[in-house]
Short mmCIF file of C-alpha atoms in Angstrom, two decimals:
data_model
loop_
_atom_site.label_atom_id
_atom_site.label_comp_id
_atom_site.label_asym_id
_atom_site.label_seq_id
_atom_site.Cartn_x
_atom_site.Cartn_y
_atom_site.Cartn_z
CA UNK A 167 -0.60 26.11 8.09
CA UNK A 168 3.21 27.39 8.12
CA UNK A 169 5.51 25.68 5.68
CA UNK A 170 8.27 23.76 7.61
CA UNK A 171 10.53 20.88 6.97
CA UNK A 172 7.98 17.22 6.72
CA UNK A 173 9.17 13.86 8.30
CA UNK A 174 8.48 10.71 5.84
CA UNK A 175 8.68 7.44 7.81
CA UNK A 176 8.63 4.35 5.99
CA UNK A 177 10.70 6.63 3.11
CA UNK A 178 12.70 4.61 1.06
CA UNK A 179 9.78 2.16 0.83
CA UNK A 180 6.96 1.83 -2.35
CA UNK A 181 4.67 4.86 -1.47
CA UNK A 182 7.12 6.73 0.79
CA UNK A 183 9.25 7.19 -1.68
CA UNK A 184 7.08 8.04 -3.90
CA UNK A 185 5.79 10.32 -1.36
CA UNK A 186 8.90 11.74 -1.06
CA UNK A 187 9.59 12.68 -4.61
CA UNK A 188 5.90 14.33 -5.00
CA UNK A 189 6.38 16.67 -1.78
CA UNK A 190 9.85 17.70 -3.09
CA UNK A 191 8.21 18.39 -6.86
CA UNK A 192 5.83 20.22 -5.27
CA UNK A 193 8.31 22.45 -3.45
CA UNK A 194 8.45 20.72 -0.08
CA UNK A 195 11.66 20.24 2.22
CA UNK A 196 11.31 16.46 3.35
CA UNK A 197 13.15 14.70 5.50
CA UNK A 198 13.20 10.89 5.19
CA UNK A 199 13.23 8.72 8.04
CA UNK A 200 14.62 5.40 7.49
CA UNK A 201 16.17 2.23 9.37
CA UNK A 202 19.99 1.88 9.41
CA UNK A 203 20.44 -0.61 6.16
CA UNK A 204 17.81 0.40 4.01
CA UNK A 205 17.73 0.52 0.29
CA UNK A 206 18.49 4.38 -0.32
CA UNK A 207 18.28 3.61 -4.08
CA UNK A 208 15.10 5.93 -4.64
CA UNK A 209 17.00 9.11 -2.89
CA UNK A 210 20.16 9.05 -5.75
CA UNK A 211 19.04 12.15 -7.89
CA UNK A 212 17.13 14.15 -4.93
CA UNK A 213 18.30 17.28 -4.25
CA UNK A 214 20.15 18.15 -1.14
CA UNK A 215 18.51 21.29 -0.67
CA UNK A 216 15.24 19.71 -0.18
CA UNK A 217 15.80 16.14 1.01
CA UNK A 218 17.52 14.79 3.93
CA UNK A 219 17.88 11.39 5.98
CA UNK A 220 17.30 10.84 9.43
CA UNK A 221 17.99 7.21 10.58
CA UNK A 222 15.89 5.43 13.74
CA UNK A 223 13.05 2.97 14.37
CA UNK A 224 9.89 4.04 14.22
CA UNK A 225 8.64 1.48 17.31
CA UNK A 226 11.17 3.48 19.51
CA UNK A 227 9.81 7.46 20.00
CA UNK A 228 13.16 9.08 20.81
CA UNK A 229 14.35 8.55 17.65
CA UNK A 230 11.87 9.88 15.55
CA UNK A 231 11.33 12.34 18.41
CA UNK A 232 14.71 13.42 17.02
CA UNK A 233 13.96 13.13 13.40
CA UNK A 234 11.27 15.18 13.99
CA UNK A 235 13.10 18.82 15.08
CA UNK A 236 12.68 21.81 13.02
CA UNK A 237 9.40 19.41 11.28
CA UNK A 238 5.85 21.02 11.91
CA UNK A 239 4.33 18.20 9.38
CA UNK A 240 4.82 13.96 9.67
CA UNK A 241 3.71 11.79 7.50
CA UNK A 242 3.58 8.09 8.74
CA UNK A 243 4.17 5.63 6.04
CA UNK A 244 6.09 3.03 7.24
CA UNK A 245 4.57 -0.45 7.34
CA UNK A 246 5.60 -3.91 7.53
CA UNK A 247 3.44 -5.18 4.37
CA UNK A 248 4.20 -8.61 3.94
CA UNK A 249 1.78 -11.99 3.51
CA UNK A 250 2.45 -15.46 6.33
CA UNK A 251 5.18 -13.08 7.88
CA UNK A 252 7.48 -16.33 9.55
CA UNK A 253 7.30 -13.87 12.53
CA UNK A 254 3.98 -12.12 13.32
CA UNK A 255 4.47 -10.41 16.03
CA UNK A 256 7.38 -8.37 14.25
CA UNK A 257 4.16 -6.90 11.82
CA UNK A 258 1.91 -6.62 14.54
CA UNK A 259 4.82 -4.61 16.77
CA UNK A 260 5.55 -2.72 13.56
CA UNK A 261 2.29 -1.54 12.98
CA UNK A 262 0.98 -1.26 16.43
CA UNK A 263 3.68 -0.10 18.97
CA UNK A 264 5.01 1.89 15.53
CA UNK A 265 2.14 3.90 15.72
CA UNK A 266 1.88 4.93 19.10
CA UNK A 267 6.03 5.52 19.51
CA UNK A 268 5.36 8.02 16.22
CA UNK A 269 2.19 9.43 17.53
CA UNK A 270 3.88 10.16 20.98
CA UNK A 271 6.77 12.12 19.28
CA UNK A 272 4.32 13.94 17.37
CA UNK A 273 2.47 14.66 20.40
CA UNK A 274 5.71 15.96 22.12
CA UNK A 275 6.64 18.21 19.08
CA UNK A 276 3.32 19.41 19.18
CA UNK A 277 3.37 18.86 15.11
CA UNK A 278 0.83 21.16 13.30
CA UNK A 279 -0.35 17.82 11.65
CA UNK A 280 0.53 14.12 11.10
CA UNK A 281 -1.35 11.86 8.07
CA UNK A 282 -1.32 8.31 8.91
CA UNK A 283 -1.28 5.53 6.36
CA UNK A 284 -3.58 2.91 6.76
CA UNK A 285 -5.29 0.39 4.10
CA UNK A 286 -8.24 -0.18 2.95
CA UNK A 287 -7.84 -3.13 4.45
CA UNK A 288 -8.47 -2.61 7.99
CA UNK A 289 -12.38 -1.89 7.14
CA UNK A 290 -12.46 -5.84 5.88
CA UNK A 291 -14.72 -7.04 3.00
CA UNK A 292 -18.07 -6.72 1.04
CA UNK A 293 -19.92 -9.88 0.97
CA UNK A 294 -21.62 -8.46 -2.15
CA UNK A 295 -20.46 -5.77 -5.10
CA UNK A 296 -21.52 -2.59 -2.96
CA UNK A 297 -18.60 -1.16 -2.39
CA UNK A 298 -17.61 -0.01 1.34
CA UNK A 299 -17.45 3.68 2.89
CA UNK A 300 -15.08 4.64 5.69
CA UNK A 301 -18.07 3.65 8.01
CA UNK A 302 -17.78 0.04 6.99
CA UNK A 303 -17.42 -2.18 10.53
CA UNK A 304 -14.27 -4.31 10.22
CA UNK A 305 -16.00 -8.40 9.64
CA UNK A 306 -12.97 -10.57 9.24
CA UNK A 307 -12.39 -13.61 11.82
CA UNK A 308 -9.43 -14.66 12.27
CA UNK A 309 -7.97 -12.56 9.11
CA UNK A 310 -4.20 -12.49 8.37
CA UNK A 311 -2.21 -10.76 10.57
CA UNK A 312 -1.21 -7.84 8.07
CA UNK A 313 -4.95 -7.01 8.24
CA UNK A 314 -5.24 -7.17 11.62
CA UNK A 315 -2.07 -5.08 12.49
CA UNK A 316 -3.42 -2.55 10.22
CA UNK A 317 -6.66 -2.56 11.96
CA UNK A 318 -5.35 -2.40 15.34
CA UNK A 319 -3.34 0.58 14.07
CA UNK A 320 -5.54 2.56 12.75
CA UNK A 321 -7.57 2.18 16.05
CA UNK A 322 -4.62 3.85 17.76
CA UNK A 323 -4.52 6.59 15.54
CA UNK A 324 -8.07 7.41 15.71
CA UNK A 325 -7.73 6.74 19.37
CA UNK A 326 -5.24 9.73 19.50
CA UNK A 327 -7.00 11.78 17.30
CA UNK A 328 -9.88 11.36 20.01
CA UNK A 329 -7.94 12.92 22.39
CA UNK A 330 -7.11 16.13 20.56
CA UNK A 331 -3.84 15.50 18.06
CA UNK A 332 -4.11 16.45 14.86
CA UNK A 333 -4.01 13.09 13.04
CA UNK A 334 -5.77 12.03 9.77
CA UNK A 335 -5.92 8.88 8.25
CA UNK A 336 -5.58 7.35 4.53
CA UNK A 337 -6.99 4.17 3.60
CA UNK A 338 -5.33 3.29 0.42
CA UNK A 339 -6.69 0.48 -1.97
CA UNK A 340 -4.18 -2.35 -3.77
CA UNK A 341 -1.38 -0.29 -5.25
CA UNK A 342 0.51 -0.96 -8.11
CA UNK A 343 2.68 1.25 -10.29
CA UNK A 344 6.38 2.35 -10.78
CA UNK A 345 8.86 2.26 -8.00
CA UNK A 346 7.84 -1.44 -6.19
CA UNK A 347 11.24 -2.41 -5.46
CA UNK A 348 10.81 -4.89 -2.92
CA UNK A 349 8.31 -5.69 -4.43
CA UNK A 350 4.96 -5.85 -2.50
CA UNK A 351 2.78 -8.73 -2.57
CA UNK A 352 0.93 -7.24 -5.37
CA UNK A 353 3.77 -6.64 -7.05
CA UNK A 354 4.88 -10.04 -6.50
CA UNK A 355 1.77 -11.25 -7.77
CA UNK A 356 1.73 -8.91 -11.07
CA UNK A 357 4.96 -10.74 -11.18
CA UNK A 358 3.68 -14.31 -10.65
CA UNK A 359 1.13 -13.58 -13.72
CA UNK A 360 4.15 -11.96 -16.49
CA UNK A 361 6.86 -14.72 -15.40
CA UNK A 362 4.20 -17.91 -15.78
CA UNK A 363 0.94 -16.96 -17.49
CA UNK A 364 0.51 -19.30 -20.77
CA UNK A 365 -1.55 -18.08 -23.49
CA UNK A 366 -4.74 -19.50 -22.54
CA UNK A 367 -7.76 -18.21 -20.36
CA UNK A 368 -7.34 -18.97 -16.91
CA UNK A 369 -10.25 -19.96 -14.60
CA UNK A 370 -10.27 -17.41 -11.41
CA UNK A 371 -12.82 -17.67 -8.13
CA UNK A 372 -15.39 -14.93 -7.73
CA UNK A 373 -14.48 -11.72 -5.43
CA UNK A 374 -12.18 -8.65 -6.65
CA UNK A 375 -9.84 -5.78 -5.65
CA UNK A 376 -9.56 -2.13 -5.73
CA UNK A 377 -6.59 -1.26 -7.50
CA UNK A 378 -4.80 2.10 -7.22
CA UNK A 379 -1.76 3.82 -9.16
CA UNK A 380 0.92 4.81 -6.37
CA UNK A 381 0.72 8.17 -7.71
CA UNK A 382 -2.31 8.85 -6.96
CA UNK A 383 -1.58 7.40 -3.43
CA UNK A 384 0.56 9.67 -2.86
CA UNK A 385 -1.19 12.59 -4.44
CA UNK A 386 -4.37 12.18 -1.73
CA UNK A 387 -1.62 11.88 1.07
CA UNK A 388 -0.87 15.55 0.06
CA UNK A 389 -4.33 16.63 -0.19
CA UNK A 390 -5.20 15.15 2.89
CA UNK A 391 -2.60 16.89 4.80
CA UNK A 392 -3.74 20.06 3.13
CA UNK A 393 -7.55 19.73 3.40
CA UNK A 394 -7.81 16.61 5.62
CA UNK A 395 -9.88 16.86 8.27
CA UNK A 396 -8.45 15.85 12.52
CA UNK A 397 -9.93 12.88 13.24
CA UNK A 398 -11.14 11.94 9.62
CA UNK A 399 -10.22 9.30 7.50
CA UNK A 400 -10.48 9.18 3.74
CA UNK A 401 -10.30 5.93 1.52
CA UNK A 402 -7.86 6.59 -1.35
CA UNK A 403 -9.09 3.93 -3.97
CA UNK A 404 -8.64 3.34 -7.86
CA UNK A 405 -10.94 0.97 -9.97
CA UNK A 406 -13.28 -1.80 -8.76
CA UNK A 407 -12.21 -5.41 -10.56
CA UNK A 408 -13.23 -8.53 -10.12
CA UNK A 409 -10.70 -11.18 -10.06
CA UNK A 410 -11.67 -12.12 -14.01
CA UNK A 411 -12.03 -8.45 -14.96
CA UNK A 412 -7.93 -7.70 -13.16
CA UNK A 413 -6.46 -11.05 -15.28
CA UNK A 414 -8.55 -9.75 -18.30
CA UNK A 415 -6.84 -5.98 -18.06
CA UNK A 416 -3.41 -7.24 -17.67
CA UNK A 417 -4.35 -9.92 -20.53
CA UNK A 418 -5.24 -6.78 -22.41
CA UNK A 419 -1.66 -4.88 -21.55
CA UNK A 420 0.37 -7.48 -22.01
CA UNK A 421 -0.83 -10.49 -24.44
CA UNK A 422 -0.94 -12.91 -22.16
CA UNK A 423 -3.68 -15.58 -20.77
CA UNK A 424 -7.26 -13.79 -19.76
CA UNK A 425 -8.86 -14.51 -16.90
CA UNK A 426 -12.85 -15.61 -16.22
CA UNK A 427 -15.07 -16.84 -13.24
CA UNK A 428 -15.56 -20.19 -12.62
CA UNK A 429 -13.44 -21.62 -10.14
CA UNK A 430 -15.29 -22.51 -7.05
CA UNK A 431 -13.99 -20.81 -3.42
CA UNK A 432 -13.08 -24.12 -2.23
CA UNK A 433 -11.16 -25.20 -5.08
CA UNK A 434 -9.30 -21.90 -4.84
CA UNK A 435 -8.96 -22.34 -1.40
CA UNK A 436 -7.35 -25.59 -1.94
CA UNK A 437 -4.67 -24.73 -4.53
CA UNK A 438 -4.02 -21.76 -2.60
CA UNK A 439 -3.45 -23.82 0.13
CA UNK A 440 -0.74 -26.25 -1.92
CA UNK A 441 0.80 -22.81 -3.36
CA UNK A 442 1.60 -21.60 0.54
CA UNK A 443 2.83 -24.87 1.43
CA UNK A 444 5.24 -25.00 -1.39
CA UNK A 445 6.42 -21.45 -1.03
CA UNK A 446 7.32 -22.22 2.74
CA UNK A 447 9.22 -25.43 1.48
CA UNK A 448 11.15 -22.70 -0.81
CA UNK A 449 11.70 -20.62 2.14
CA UNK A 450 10.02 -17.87 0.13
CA UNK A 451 7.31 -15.69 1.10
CA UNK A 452 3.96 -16.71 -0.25
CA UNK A 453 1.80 -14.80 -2.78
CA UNK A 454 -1.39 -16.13 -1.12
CA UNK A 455 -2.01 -17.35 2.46
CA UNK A 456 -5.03 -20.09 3.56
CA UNK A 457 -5.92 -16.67 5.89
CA UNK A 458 -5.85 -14.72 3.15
CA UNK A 459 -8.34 -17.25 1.01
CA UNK A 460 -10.65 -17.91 3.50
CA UNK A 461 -11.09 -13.60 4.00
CA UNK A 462 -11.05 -12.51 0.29
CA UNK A 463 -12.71 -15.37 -1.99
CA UNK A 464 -15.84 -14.57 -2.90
CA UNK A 465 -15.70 -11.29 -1.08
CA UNK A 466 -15.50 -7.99 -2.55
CA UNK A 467 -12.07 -5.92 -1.50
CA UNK A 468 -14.41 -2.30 -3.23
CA UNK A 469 -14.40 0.92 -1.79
CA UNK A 470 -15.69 3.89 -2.88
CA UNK A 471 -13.54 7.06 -2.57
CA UNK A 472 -16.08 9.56 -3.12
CA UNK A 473 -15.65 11.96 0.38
CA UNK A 474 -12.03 12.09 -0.53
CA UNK A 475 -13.52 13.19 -3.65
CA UNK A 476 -15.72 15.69 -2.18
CA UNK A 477 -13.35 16.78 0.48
CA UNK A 478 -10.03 16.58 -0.68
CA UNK A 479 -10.52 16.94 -4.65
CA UNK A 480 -8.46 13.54 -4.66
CA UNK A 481 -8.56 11.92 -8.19
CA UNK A 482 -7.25 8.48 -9.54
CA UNK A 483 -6.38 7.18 -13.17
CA UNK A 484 -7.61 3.62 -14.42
CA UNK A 485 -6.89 0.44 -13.32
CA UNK A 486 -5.53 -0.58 -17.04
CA UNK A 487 -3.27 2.50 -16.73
CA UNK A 488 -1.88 1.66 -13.46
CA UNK A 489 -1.39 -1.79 -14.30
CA UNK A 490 0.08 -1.13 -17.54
CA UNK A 491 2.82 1.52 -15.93
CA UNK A 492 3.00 -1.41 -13.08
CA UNK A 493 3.46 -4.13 -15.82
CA UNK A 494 6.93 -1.20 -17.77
CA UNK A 495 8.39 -0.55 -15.04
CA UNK A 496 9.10 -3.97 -13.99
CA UNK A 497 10.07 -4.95 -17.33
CA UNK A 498 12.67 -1.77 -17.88
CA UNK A 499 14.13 -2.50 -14.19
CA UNK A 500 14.75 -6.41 -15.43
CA UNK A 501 12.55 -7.86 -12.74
CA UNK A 502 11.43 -10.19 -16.06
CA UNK A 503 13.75 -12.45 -17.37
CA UNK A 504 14.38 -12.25 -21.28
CA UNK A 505 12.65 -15.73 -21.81
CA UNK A 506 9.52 -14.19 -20.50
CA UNK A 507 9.51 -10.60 -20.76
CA UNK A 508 10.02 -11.28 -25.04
CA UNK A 509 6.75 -13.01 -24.61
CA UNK A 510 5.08 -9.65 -23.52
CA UNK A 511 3.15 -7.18 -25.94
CA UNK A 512 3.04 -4.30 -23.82
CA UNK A 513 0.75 -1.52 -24.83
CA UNK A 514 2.66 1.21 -24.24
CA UNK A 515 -0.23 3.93 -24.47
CA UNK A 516 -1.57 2.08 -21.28
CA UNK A 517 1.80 3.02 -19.65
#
């Protein structure tokens, strides 16, 4: 495959940017395709001989049709990741129609190749500890609508793939790490835990996560544009944790309360519930959802990464590591205030 100039939608956001900054290190000429208002804070020491901007909405194809001249490569990023989005249909158009407008304008340049990022959370959820493949069937009813507008996406980008375009997909697990500026609802939640967690062991329901450094993220969306297979899709995962075990690891990091099973699904179900309500009455977003409860309590968010592995010769770091450069890079950008952040012991050989 020919070198040429790569389009990054979705740029100035958590992995795009990240993205971004990898393809350039690696010798890459990017272009970064952004909406008109968005935070170009990550861009300030880029060079200009590598990086650009192109500005446009990624649910209207002319415009990145546009962005995409003199590109032979596309990497579709953005996303719309938020938790009891006020207005659904905005994530659902985001992700859906967002895909097919970029796909088309792919199609029309005739692009050598275009990775697509979904989540691991469009294959749904273990109902035990086996973790899932990318064959796992999608078993959610009803599931939040960030989940489902993933899904649906990456059914339209397998869908086009079908028909002949060069398109892989990337099924990233939680990420965490440096460079959440918005931040994302795991971010928010990492958050949650440094700003209130006492110094006591917390009770947490059964069920867990796959966390994954952004990094590395960004890392397999390299290799899999490299070695990726048309039609293919590769889940790029981190560490398995239960609920206890990812409270316990930042408890370890930071000093502050532990976490350990016990609390029953209902129970979480119903302060999760109360902790929605009261975020609404804020006008904030929430950190959990009654959705996102009923999908993920007792379940088992795992996935194991092992034909990116094989294929791609992807690779991820630990969740304590990823957590732990999460966890500094919050605290040296002042997202902690002073009365909390002085409470923190932060290892900094986990960072």
């Amino acid at each position: 495959m020919k070198k040429g100039k790569i389009l990054v939608t979705g740029a100035s956001g958590f992995v795009g940017a990240t993205l971004v900054r990898k393809l350039i290190e690696s010798g890459e000429h990017v272009r970064g395709f952004v909406r008109a208002g968005s935070d170009l804070r990550p861009f300030a020491d880029l060079p200009a001989s590598h990086f650009e901007l192109a500005y446009g909405d990624i649910t209207v194809d002319h415009t990145v049709f546009r962005a995409l001249y003199g590109c032979n490569r596309l990497f579709h990023v953005a996303t719309s990741y938020q938790w009891g989005a006020r207005h659904p249909k905005e994530v659902m158009t985001s992700a859906v129609l967002g895909t097919q407008a970029v796909l088309e304008a792919a199609r029309r340049q005739k692009l050598d190749k275009t990775v697509v990022t979904s989540s691991y959370g469009a294959l749904g959820i273990s109902t035990s500890q086996e973790p899932m493949d990318e064959g796992h069937e999608f078993n959610l009813n009803d599931p939040e609508v960030y989940v489902e507008a993933k899904r649906r996406a990456l059914e339209v980008a397998l869908e086009a793939a079908h028909r002949g375009q060069p398109v892989t997909m990337v099924l990233p697990g939680s990420i965490v790490g440096p460079g959440d500026r918005k931040p994302t609802p795991t971010g928010r939640c990492i958050l949650a835990y440094l700003r209130t967690s006492p110094g006591v062991q917390v009770s947490v329901p059964e069920g867990g996560l796959n966390i994954v450094d952004v990094e590395d993220v960004a890392n397999g969306h390299i290799l899999a544009m490299a070695k990726g297979k048309p039609g293919e899709t590769y889940l790029l995962g981190g560490q398995d944790l239960t609920f206890a075990e990812l409270v316990s690891t930042l408890s370890d990091v930071t000093g502050l309360a532990s976490g350990k099973p016990g609390m029953s699904a209902s129970t979480a179900r119903f302060l999760g519930g109360l902790l929605a309500l009261y975020s609404r009455l804020k006008g904030e977003e929430p950190l959990v959802t009654p959705k996102l409860l009923k999908g993920y309590t007792s379940g088992y968010a795992w996935i194991d990464s092992q034909k990116a592995e094989r294929e791609l010769g992807y690779q991820h770091r630990s969740a304590r590591l990823a957590l732990g450069r999460a966890v500094a890079w919050f605290l040296d950008q002042g997202y902690v205030p002073d009365r909390f952040a002085t409470r923190i012991r932060l290892e900094l050989r986990s960072a």
